[in-house]
Coordinates of C-alpha atoms in Angstrom, one line a residue:
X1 CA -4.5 -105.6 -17.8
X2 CA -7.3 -107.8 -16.2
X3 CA -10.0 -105.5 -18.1
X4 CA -7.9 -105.9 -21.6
X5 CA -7.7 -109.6 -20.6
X6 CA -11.6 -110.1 -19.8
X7 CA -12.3 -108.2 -23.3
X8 CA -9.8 -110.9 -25.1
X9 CA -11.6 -113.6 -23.6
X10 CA -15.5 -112.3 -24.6
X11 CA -14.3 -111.4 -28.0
X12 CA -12.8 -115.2 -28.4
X13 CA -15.7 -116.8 -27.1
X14 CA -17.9 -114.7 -29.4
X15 CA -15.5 -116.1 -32.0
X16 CA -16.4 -119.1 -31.4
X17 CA -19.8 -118.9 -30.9
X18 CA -19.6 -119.7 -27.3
X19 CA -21.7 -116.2 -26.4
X20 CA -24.8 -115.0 -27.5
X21 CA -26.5 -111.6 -26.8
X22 CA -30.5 -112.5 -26.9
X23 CA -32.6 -109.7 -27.0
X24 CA -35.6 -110.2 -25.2
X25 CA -38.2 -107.9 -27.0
X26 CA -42.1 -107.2 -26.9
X27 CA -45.0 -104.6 -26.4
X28 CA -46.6 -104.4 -22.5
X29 CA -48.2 -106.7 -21.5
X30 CA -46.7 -109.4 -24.1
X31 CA -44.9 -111.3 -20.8
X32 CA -41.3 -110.6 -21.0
X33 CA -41.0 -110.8 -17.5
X34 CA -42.9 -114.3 -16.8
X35 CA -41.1 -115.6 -20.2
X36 CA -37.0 -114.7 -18.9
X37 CA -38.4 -116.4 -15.5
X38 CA -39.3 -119.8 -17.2
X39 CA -36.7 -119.9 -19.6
X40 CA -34.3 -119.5 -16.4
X41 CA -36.5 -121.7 -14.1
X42 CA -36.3 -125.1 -17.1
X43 CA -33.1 -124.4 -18.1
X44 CA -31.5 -124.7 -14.5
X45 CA -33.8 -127.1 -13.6
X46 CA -32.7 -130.9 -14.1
X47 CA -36.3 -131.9 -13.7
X48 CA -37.7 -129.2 -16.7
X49 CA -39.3 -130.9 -19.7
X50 CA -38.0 -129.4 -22.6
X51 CA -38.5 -132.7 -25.4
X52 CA -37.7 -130.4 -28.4
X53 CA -35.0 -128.9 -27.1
X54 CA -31.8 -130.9 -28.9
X55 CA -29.4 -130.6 -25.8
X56 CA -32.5 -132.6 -23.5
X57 CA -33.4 -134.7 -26.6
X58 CA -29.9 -136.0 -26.9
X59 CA -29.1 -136.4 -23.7
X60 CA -26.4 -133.4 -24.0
X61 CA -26.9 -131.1 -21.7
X62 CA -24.9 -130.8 -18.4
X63 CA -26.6 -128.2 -16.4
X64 CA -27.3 -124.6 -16.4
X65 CA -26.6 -121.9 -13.8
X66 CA -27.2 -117.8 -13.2
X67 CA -23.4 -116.3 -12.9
X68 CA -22.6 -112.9 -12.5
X69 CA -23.2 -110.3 -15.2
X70 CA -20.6 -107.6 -16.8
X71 CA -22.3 -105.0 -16.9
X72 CA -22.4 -104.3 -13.1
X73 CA -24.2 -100.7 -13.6
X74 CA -27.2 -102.6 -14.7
X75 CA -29.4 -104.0 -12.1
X76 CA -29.7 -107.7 -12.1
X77 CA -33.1 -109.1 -13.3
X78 CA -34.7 -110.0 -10.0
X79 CA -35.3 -113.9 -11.5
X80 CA -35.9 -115.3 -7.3
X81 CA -38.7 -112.9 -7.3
X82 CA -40.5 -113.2 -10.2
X83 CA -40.2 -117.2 -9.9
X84 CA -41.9 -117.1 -6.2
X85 CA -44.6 -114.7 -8.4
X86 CA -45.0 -117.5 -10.3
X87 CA -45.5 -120.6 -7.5
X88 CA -47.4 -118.4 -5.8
X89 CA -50.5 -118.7 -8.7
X90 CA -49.5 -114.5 -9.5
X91 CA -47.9 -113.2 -12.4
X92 CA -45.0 -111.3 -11.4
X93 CA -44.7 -107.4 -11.2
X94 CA -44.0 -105.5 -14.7
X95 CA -40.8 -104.2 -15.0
X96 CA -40.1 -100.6 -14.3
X97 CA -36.1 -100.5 -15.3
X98 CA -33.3 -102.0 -16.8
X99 CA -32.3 -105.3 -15.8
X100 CA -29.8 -108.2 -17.4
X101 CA -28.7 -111.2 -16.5
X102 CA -26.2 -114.0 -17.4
X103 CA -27.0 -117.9 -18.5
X104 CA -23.9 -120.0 -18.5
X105 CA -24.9 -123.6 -20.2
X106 CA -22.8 -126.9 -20.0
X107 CA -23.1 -129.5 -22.4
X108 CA -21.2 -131.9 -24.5
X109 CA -20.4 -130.8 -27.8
X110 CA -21.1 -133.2 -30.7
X111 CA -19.4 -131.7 -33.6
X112 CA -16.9 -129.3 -35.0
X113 CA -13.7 -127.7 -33.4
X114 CA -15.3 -128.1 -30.2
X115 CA -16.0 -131.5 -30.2
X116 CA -12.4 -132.2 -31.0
X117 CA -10.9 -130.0 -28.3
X118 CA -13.2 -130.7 -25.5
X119 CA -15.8 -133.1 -23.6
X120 CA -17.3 -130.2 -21.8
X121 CA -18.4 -126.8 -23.7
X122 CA -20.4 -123.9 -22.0
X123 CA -22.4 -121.3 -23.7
X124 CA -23.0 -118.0 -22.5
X125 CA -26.4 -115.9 -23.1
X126 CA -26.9 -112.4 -21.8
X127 CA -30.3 -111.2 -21.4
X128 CA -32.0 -108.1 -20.8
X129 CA -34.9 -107.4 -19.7
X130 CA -36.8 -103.6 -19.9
X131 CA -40.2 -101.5 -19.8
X132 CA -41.9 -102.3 -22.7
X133 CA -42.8 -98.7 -22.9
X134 CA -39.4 -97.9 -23.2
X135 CA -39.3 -100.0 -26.6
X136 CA -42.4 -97.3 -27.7
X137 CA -40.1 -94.6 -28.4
X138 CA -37.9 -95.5 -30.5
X139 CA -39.6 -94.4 -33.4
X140 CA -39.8 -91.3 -32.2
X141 CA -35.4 -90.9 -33.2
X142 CA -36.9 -91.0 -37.0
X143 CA -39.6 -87.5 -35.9
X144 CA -39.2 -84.0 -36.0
X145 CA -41.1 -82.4 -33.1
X146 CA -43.9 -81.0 -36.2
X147 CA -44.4 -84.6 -37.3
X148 CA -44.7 -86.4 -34.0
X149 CA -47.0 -83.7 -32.3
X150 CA -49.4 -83.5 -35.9
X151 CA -49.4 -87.1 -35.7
X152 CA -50.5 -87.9 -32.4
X153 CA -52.9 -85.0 -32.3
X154 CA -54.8 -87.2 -35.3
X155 CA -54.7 -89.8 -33.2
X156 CA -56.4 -88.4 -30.4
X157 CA -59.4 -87.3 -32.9
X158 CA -60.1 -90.4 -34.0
X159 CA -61.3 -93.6 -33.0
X160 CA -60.4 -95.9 -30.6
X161 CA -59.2 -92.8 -28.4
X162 CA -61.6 -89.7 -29.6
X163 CA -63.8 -91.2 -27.2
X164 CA -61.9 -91.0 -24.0
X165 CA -60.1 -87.9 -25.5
X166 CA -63.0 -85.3 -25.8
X167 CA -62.0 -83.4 -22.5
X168 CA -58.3 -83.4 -22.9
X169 CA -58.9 -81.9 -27.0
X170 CA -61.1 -79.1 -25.1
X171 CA -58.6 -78.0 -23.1
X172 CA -56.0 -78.2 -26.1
X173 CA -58.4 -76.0 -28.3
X174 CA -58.2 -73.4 -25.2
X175 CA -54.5 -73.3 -25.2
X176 CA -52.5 -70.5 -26.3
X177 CA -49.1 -72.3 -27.6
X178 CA -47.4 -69.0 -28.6
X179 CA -48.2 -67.4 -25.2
X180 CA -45.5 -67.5 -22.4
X181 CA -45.3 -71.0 -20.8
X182 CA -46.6 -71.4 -17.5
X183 CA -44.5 -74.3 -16.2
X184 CA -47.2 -75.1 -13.5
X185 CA -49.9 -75.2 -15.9
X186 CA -47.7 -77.5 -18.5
X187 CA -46.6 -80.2 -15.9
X188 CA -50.5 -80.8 -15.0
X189 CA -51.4 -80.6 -18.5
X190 CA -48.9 -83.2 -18.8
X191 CA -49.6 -85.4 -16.2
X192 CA -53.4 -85.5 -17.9
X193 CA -51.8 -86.7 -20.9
X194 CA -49.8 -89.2 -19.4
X195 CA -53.5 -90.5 -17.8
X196 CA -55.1 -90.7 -21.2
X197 CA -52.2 -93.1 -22.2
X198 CA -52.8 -95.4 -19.4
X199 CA -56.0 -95.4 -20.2
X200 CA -55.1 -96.2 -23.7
X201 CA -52.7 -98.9 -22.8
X202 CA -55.3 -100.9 -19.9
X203 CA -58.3 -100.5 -20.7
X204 CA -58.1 -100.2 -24.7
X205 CA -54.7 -102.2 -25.5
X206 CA -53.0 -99.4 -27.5
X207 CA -49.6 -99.7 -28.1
X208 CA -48.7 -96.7 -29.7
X209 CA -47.9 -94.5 -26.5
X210 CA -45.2 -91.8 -26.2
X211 CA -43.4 -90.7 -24.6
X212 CA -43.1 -94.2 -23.1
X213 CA -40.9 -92.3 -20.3
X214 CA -44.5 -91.0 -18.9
X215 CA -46.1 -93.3 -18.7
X216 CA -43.2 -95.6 -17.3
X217 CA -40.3 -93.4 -16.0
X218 CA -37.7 -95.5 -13.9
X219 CA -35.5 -93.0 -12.3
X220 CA -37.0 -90.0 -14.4
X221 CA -40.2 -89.7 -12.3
X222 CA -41.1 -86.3 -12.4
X223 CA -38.2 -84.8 -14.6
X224 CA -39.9 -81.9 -17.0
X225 CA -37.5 -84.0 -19.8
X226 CA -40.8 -86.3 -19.5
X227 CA -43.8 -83.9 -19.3
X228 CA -44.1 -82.8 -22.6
X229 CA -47.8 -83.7 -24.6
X230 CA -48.8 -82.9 -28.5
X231 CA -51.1 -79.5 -29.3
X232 CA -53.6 -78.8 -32.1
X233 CA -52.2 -79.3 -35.6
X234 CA -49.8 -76.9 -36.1
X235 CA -47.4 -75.4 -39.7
X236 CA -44.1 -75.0 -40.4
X237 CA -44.6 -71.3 -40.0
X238 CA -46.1 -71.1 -36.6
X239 CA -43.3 -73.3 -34.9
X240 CA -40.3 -71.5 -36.4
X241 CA -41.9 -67.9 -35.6
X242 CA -43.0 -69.3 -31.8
X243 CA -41.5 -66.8 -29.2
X244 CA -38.4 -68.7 -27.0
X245 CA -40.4 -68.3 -24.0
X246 CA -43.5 -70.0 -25.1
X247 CA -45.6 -73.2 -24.4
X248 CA -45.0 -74.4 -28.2
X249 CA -41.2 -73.6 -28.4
X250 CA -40.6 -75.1 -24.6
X251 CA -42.3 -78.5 -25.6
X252 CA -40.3 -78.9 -28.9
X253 CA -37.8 -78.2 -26.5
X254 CA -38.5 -80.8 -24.2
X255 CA -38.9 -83.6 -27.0
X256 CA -36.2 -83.1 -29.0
X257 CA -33.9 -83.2 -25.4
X258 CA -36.0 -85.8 -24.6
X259 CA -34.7 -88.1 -27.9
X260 CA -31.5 -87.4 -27.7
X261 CA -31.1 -87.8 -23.4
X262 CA -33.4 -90.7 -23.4
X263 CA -34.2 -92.3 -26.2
X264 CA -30.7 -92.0 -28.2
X265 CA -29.0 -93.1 -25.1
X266 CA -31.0 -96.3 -24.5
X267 CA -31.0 -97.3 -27.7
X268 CA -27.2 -97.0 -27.8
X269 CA -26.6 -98.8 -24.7
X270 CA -28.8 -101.4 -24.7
X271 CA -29.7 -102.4 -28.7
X272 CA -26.0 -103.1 -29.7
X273 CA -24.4 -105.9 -30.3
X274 CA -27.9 -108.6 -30.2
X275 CA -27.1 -112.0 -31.8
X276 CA -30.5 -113.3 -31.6
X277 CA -34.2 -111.9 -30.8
X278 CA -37.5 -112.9 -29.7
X279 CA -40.3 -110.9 -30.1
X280 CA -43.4 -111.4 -27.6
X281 CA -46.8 -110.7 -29.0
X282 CA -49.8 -110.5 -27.1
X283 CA -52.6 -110.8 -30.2
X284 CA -55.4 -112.2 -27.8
X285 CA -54.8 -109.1 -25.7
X286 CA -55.3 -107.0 -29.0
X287 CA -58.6 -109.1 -30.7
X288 CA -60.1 -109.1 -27.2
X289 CA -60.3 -104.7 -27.8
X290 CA -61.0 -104.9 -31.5
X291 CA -59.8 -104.5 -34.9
X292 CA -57.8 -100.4 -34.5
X293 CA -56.0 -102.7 -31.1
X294 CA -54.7 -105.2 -33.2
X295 CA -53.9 -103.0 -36.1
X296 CA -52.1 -100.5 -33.9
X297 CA -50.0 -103.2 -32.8
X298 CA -49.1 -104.9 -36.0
X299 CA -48.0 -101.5 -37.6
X300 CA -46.0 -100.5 -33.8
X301 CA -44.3 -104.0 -34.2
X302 CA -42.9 -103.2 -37.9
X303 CA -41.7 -99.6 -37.1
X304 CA -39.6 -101.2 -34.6
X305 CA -37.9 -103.3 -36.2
X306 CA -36.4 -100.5 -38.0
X307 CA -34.1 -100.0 -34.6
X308 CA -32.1 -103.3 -34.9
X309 CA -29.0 -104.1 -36.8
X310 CA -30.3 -107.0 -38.9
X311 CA -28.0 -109.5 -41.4
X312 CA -26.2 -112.6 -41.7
X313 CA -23.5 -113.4 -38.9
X314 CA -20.2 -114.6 -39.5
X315 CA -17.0 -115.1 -37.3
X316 CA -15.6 -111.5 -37.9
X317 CA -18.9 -109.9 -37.8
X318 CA -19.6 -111.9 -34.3
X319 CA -16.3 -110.8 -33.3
X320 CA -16.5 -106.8 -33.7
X321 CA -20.2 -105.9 -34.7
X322 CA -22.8 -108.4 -33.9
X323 CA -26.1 -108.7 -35.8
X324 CA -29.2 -110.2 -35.4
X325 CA -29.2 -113.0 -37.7
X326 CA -32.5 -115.4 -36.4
X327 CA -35.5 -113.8 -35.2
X328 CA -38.3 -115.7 -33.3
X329 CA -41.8 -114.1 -33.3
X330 CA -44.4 -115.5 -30.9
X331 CA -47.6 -115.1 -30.1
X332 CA -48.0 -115.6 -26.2
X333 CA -50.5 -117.0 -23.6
X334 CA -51.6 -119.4 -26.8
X335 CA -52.9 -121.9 -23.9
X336 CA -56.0 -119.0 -23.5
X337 CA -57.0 -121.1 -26.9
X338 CA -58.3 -124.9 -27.5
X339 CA -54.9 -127.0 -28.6
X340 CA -56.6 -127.3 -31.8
X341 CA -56.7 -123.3 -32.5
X342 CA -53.2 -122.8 -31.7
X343 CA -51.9 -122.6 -35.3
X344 CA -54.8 -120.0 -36.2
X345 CA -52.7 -117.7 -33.1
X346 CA -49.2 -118.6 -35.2
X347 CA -51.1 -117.8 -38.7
X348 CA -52.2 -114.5 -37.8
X349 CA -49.0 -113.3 -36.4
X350 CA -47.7 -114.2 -39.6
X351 CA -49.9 -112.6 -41.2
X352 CA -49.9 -109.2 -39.8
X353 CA -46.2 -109.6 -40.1
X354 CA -45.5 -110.6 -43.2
X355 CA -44.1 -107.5 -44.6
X356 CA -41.4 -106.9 -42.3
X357 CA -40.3 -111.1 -42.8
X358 CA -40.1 -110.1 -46.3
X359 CA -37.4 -107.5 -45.7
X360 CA -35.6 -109.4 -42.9
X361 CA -35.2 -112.7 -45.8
X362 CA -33.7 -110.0 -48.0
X363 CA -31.0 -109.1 -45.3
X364 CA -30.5 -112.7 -44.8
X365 CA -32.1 -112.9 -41.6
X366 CA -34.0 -116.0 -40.6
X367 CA -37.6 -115.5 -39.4
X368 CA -40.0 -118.0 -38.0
X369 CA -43.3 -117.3 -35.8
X370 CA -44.5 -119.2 -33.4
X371 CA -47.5 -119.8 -30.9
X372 CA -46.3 -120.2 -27.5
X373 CA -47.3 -120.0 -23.4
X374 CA -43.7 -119.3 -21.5
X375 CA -46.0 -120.2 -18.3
X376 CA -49.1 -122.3 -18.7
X377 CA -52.2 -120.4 -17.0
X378 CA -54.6 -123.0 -18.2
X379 CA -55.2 -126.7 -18.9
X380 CA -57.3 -128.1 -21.8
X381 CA -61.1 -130.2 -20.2
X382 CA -63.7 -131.6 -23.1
X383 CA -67.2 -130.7 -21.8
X384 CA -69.9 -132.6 -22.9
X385 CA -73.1 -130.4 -24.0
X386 CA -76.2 -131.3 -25.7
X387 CA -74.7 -134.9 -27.2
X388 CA -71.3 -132.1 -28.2
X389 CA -67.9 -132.6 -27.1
X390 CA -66.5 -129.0 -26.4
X391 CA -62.6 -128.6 -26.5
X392 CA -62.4 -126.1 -23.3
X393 CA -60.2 -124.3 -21.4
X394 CA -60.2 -124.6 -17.2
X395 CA -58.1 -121.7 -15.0
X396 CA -58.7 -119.2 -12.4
X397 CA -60.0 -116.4 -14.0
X398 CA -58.3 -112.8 -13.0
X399 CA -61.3 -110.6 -13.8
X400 CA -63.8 -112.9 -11.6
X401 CA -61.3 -114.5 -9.0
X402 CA -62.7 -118.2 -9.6
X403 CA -62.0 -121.0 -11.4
X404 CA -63.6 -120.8 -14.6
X405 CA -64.4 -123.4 -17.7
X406 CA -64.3 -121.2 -20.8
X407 CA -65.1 -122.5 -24.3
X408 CA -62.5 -119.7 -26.3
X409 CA -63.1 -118.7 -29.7
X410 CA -61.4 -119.5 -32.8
X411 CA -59.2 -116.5 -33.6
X412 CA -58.5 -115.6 -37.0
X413 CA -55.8 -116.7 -39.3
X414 CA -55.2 -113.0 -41.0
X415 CA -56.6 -110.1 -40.3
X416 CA -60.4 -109.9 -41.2
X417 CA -61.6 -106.5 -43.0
X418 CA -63.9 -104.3 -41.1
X419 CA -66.6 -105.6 -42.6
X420 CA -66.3 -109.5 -41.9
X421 CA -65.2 -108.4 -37.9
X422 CA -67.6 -110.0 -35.8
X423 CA -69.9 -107.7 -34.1
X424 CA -69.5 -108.7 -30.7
X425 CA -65.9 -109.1 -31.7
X426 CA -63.7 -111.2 -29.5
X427 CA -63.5 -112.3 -26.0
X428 CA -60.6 -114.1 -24.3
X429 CA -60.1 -114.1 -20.5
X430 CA -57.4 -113.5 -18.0
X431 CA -56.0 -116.4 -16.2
X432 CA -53.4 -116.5 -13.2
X433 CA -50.8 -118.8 -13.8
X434 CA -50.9 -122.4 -13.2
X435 CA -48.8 -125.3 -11.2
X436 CA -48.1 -128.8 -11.7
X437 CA -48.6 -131.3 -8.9
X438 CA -45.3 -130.7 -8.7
X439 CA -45.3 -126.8 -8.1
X440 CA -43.2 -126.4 -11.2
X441 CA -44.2 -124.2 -14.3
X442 CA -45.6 -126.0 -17.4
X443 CA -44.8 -124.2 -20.8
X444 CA -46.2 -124.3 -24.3
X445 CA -43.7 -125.0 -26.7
X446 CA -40.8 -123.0 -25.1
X447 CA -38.6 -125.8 -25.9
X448 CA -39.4 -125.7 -29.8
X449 CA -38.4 -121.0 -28.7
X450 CA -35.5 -122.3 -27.7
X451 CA -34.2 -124.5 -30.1
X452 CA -34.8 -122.5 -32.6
X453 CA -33.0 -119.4 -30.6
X454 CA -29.9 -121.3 -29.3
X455 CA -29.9 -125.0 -30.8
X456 CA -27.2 -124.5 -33.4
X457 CA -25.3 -122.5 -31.0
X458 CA -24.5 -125.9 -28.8
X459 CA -23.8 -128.3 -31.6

């Protein structure tokens, strides 16, 4: 009875739009974590700044407070951690499993039914927060085992990864596939794979990497489900005639277990049911590796929006089958640029994304991108050189360990052709994060994120 009575509740706040499922989305590397831990941190925080957001702006909002999630098999995001990460000047530890937590917000309603039946209103957001590798695989539900392998064999022969791939194509070129499997053989095979694509994702800033289970495995460290790699290009033919016993026929084995264990079964349990998304972007981690980085990432980014339930919400569809109705693209760590670059970062995400926002309008989804910092790592200095005011950037630079003054480039607003890339490309630091006086953490534009996410939710 309590259960039925707990499920009659949720589904009448939904209703009433009093809950709202955000989904919490991006690549590695795009700063989920750091993001979830300042959007936490200002909202409980009486003392945040948040001008833009209409609760703060109109002198609405109550207070905010962590409460205890539903789902208790889930582990709770860690947000005590990751916030002494952040006062601390480090950025806090990626995340390597499933996490949620729940965001209760009081504030006095200023219109509609609730304004009439109450002073006092509180919205509810779930969040959840997950590897970013995990997100990798999804596309992988729409491959057969022929497809996927034949496609990530191309990409290993050509550029950005041929380079780093020579050794690990040798050995694939001496591999029998159709010749009994040697289990000890495939596993270290595999685990060489799974070292090319952390290679791929540090030092190069790939983002097409699967299975993202390998490279990231939470509880499934070590499980053969995980240690399967592509071969040469192979036909139709050969995989249907490959022996049962045999390297080819126990990795088709492994992947197609592997979608439906692991990838089906995430999906299911944690993509349903998302009211609104945000979708982290880290494009100066891309232009800093070149043009096949950021071009990766852009066409990564619109296969997975394929995975979402997408379309206009109304009260019975918030009631029994929730879909994404806004989504919120934005750029991150846009304080690594002069103030006066920052829309150049929000035009080029638009740009490489403008496809996908095409298809979303048509589903009658609302889409706007954005050019944000969730936790500042910089401050803007002028420098004067030669007579010439410079617009620069000042931070504690992670590659060097000191406090550096950096004159950033202008990125671009779309993305160039291979023929107008610069040829010493791009260059754009690391920075650890930075305080106020205060020890609090400063944000660009995360209160413009969250208006747009939640503002007409607390009306």
């Amino acid at each position: 009875m309590q259960k039925l009575r707990a499920k009659a509740n949720k589904l009448v706040k939904r209703g009433l739009d009093q809950h709202v499922k955000l989904a919490v989305t991006g690549l590695s590397k795009s700063g989920k974590t750091a993001f979830i831990t300042s959007l936490i941190h200002h909202l409980t925080n009486p003392q945040s700044q948040m001008p833009f957001f209409s609760l703060q702006q109109q002198e609405r909002f109550i207070a905010g407070k962590l409460v205890g999630q539903d789902d208790l098999s889930v582990a709770t995001f860690d947000y005590a951690s990751a916030l002494s990460d952040l006062q601390a000047g480090q950025w806090p530890q990626s995340t390597n499993r499933l996490n949620t937590l729940r965001l209760n917000l009081k504030y006095k309603p200023s219109s509609g039914l609730r304004a009439h039946l109450t002073d006092v209103a509180t919205l509810t957001i779930d969040i959840f927060d997950y590897p970013g590798e995990w997100l990798l695989d999804l596309p992988m539900l729409n491959e057969s085992f022929l497809d996927w392998n034949n496609r990530q064999y191309a990409l290993l022969n050509h550029a950005p990864r041929k380079v780093h791939s020579e050794a690990f194509l040798a050995k694939l070129n001496q591999l029998d596939c159709l010749a009994e499997v040697d289990y000890g053989q495939l596993k270290k095979m595999a685990l060489e794979y799974r070292d090319l694509l952390l290679l791929f994702k540090n030092q190069c800033q790939l983002t097409e990497l699967q299975p993202g289970r390998l490279i990231m495995p939470g509880d499934l460290e070590d499980a053969p489900i995980t240690l399967f790699f592509p071969v040469k290009h192979i036909d139709h033919q050969t995989l249907a005639t490959a022996p049962e016993n045999s390297v080819l026929a126990t990795l088709q084995k492994r992947f197609e277990q592997y979608k439906k264990d692991v990838v089906k079964t995430f999906y299911s349990n944690f993509f349903g049911g998302f009211d609104r998304q945000i979708i982290l972007v880290d494009l100066l981690g891309a232009l800093d590796k070149g043009r096949e980085a950021l071009v990766e990432q852009s066409e990564v980014l619109k296969s997975l929006l394929k995975h979402f339930d997408y379309g206009k919400s109304n009260f019975l569809s918030r009631l029994f089958s929730p879909k994404i109705d806004k989504i919120l693209f934005a750029a991150n760590k846009v304080d690594h640029l002069s103030a006066e670059h920052h829309k150049d970062l929000a035009l080029l995400l638009n740009n490489l994304i403008i496809d996908a926002q095409n298809e979303l309008n048509y589903q009658g989804v609302t889409v706007e991108t954005m050019a944000i910092s969730s936790v500042k790592a910089t401050k803007q200095v002028k420098v004067t050189e030669h007579g010439e005011v410079l617009n620069c950037i000042f931070g504690k630079s992670i590659e060097s360990e000191q406090l550096l003054t950096y004159l950033p480039a202008q990125p671009p607003m779309r993305l160039l052709p291979k023929t107008q890339w610069p040829d010493n490309g791009f260059s754009f630091p690391s920075f650890y994060p930075l305080l106020s006086a205060q020890n609090t953490l400063e944000h660009i534009r995360l209160d413009h994120a969250v208006e747009y996410l939640i503002g007409d939710k607390v009306l």
